[in-house]
Short mmCIF file of N, CA and C in Angstrom, two decimals:
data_model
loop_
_atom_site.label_atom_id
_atom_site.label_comp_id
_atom_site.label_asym_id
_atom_site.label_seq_id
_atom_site.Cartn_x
_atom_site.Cartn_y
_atom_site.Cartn_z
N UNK G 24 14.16 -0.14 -18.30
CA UNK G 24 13.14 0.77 -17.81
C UNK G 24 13.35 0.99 -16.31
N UNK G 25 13.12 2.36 -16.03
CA UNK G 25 13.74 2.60 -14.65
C UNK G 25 12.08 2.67 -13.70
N UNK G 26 12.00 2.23 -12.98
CA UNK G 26 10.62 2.09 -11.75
C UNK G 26 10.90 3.23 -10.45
N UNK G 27 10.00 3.79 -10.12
CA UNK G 27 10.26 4.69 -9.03
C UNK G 27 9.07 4.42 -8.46
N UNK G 28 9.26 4.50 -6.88
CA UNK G 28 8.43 4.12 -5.86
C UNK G 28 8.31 5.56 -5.35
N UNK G 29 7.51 6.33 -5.36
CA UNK G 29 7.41 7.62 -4.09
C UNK G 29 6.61 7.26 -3.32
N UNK G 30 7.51 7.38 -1.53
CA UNK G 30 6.93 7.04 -0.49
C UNK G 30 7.19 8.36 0.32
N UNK G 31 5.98 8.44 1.03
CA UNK G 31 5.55 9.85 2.10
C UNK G 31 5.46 8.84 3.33
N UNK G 32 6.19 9.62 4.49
CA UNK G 32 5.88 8.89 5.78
C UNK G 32 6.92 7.69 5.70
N UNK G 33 6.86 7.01 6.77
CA UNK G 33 6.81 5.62 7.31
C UNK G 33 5.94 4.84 7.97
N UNK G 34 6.46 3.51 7.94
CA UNK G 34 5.57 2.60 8.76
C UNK G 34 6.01 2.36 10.21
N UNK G 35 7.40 3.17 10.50
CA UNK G 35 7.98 3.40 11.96
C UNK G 35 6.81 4.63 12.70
N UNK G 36 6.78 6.10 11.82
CA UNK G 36 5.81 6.57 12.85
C UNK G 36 4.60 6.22 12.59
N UNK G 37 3.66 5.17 11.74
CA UNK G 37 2.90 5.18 12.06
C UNK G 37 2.34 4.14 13.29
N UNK G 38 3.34 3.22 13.46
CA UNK G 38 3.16 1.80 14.41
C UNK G 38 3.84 3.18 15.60
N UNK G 39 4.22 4.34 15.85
CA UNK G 39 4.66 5.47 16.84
C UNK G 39 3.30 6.05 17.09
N UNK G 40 2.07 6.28 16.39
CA UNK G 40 0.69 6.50 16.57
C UNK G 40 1.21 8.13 16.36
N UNK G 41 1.89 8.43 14.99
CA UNK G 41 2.05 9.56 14.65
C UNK G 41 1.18 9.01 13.33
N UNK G 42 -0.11 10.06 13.74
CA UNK G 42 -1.39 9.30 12.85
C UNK G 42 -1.60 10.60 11.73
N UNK G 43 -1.23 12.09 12.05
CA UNK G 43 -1.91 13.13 11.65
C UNK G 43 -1.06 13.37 10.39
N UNK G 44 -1.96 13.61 9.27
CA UNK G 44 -1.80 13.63 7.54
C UNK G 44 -0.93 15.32 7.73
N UNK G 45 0.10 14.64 6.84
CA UNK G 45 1.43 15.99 6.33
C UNK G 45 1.63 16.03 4.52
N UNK G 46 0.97 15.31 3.89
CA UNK G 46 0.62 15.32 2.14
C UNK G 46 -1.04 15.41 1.73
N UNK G 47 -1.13 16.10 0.77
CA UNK G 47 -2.45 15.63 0.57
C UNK G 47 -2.34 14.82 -0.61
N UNK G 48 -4.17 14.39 -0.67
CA UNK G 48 -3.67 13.14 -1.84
C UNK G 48 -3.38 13.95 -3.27
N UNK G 49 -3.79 14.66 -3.27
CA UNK G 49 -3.85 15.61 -4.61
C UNK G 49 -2.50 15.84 -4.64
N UNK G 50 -1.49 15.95 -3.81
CA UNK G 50 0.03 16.16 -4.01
C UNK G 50 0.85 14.91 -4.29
N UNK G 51 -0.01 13.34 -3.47
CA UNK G 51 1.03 11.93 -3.90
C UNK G 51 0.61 12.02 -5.62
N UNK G 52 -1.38 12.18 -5.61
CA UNK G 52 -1.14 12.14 -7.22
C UNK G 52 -0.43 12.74 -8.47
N UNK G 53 1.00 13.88 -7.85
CA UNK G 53 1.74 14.20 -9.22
C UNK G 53 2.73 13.40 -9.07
N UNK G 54 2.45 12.22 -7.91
CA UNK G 54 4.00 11.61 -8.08
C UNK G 54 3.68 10.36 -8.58
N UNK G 55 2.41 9.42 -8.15
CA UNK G 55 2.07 8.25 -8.65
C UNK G 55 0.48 8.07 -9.24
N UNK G 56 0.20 6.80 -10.19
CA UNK G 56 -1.42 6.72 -10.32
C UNK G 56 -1.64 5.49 -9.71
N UNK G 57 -0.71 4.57 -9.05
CA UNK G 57 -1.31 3.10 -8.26
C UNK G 57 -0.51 3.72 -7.35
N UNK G 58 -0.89 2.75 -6.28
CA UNK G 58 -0.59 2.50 -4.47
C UNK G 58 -1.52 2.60 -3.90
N UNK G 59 -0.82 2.82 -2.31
CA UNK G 59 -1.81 2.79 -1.31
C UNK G 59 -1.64 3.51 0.16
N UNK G 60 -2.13 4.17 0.96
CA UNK G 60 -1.97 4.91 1.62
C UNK G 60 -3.11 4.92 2.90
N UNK G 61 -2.88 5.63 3.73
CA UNK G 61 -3.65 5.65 4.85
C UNK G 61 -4.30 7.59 4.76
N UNK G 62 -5.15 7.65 5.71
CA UNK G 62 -5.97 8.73 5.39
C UNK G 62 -5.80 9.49 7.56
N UNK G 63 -5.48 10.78 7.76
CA UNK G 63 -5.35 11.33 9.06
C UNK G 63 -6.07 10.16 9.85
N UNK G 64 -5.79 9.48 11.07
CA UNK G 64 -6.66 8.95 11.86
C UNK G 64 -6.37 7.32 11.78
N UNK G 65 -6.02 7.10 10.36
CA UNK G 65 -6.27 5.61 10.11
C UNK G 65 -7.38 4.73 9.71
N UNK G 66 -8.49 4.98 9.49
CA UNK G 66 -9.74 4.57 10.08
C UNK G 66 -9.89 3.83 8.22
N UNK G 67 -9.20 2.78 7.99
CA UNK G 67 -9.02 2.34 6.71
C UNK G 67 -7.95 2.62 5.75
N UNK G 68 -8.23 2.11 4.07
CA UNK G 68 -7.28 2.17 3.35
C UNK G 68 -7.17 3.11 2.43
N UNK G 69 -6.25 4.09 1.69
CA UNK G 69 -6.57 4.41 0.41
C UNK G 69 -6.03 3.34 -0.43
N UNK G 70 -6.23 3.42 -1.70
CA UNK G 70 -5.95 2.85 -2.93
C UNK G 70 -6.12 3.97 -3.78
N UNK G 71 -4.94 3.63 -4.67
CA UNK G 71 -4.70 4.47 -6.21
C UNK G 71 -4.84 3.54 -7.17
N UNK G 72 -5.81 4.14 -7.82
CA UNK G 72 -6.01 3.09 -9.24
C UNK G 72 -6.35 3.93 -10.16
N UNK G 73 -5.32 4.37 -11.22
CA UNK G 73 -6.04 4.51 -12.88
C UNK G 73 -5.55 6.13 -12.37
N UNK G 74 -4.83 6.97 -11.84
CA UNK G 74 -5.21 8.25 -11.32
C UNK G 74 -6.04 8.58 -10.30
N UNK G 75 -6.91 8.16 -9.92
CA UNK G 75 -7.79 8.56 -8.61
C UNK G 75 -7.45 7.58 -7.58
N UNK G 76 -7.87 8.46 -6.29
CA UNK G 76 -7.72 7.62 -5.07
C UNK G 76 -9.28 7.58 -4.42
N UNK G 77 -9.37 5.95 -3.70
CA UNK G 77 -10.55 5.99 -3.20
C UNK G 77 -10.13 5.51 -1.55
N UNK G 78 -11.16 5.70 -0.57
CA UNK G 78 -10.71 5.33 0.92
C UNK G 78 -11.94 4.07 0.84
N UNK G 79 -11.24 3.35 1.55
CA UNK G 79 -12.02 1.56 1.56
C UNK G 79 -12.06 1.81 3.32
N UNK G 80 -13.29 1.67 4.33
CA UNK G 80 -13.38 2.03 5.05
C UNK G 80 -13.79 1.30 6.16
N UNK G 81 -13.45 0.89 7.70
CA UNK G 81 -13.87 -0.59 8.09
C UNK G 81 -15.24 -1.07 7.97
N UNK G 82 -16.42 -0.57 7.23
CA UNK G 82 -17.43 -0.90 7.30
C UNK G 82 -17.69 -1.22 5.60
N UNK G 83 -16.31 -1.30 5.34
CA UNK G 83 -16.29 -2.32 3.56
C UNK G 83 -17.27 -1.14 2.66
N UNK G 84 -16.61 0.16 2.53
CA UNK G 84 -17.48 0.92 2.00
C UNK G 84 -16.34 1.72 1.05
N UNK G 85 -16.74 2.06 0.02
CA UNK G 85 -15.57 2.17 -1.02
C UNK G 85 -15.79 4.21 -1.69
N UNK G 86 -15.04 4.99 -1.31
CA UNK G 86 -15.82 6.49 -2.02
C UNK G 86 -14.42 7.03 -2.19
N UNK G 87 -14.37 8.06 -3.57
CA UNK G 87 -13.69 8.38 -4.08
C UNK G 87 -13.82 9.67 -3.69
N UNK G 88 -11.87 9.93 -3.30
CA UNK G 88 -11.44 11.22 -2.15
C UNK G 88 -11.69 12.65 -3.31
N UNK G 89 -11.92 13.08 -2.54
CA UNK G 89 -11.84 14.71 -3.48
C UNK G 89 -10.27 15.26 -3.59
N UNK G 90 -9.30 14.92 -2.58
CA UNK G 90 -7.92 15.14 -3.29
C UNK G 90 -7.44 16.11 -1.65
N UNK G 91 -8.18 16.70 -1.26
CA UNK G 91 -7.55 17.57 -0.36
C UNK G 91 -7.51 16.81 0.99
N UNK G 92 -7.61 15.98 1.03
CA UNK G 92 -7.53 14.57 2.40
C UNK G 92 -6.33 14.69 2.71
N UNK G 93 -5.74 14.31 3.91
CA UNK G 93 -4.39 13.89 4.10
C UNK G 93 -4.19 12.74 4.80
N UNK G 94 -2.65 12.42 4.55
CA UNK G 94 -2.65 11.46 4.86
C UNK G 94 -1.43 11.38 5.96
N UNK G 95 -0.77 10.52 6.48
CA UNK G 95 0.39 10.49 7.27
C UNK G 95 1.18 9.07 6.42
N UNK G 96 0.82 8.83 5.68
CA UNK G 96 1.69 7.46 4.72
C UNK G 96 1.11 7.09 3.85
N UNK G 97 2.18 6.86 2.30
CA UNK G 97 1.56 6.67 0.99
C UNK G 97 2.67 6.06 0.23
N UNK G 98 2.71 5.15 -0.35
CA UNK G 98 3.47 4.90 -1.35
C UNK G 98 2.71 5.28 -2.78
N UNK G 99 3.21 5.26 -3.62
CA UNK G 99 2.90 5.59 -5.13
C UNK G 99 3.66 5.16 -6.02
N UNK G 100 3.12 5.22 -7.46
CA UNK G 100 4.67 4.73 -8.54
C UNK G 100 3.60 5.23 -9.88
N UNK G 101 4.41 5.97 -10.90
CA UNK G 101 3.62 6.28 -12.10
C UNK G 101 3.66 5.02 -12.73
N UNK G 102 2.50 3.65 -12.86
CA UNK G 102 2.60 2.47 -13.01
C UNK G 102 2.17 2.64 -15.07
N UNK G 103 3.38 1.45 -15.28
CA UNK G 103 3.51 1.22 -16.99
C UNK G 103 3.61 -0.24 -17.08
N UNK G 104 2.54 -0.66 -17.50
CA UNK G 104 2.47 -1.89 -17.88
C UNK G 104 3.67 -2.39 -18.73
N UNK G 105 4.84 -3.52 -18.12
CA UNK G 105 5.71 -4.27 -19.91
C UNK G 105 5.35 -5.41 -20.64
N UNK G 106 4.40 -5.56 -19.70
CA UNK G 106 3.89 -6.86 -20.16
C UNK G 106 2.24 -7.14 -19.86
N UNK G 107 1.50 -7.84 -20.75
CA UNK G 107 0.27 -7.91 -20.67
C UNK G 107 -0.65 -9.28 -21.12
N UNK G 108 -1.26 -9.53 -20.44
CA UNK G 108 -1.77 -10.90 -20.72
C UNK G 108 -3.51 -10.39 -21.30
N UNK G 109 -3.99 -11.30 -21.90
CA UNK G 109 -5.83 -11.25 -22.44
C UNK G 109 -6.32 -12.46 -21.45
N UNK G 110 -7.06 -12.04 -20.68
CA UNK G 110 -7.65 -13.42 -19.07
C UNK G 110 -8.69 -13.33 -19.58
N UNK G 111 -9.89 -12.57 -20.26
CA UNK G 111 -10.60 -12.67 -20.55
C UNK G 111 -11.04 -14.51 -20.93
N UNK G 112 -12.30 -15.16 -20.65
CA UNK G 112 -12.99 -16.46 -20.59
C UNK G 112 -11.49 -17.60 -20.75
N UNK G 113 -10.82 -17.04 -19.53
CA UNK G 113 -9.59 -17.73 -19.18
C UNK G 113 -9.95 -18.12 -17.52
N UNK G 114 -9.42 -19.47 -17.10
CA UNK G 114 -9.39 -19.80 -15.68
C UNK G 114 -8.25 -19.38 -15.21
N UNK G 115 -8.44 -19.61 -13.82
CA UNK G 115 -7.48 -18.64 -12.79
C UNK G 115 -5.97 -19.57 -13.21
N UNK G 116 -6.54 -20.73 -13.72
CA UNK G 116 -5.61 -21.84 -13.47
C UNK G 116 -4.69 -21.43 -14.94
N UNK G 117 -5.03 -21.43 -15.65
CA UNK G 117 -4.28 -21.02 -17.42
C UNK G 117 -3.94 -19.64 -17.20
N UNK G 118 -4.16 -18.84 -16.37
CA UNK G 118 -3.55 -17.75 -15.98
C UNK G 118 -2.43 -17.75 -15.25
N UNK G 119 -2.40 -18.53 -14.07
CA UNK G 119 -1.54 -18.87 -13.40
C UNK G 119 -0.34 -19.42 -14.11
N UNK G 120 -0.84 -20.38 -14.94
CA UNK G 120 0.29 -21.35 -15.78
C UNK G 120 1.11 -20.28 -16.98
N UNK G 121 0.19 -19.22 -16.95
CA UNK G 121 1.19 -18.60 -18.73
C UNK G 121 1.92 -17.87 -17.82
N UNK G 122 1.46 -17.33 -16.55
CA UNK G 122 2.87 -16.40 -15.64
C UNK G 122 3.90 -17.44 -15.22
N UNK G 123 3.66 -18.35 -14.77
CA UNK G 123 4.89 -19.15 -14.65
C UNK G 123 5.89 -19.44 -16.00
N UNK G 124 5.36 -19.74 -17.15
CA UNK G 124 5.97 -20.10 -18.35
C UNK G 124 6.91 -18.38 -18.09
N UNK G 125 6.51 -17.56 -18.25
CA UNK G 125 7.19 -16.20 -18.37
C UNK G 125 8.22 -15.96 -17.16
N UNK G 126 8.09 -16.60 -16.18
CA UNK G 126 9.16 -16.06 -15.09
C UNK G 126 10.43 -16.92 -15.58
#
């Protein structure tokens, strides 16, 4: 199975304080449905989960983007589970232990 990462930007211009959004999110979402990205300005995180993106914001506040946001850096990946575990009324600890048995 082949994995593809689509990345917009770098982390060179953004540590350059080249802050101002050149994708919108509505354009990373035909390339990925997980990752994570930054929003014009910086002022927090995006996250991709499930198809949608939400901005997590320094005041720990969580709202889901309407799509026309931009950003200046994003990674993405159309994410496919190969493997899957049931954690359900499982401890962190028997979780931990069946991923090790598998590596």
């Amino acid at each position: 199975m082949t994995n593809v990462l689509y990345q917009h930007g770098t982390l060179g211009t953004l540590m350059a304080g080249l802050l101002k959004g050149t994708a919108s999110i509505n354009e990373l979402l035909q390339h990925g449905d997980l990752g994570i990205a930054t929003l014009t300005g910086s002022n927090g995180e995006v996250i991709f989960l499930d198809g949608k993106a939400y901005h997590a914001n320094e005041h720990k506040e969580f709202v889901e983007l309407k799509g026309d946001e931009l950003t200046p850096y994003a990674t993405v990946t159309k994410f496919v589970a190969d493997t899957s575990y049931e954690t359900k009324d499982k401890s962190s600890e028997a979780v931990l232990q069946k991923l090790r048995k598998r590596c």
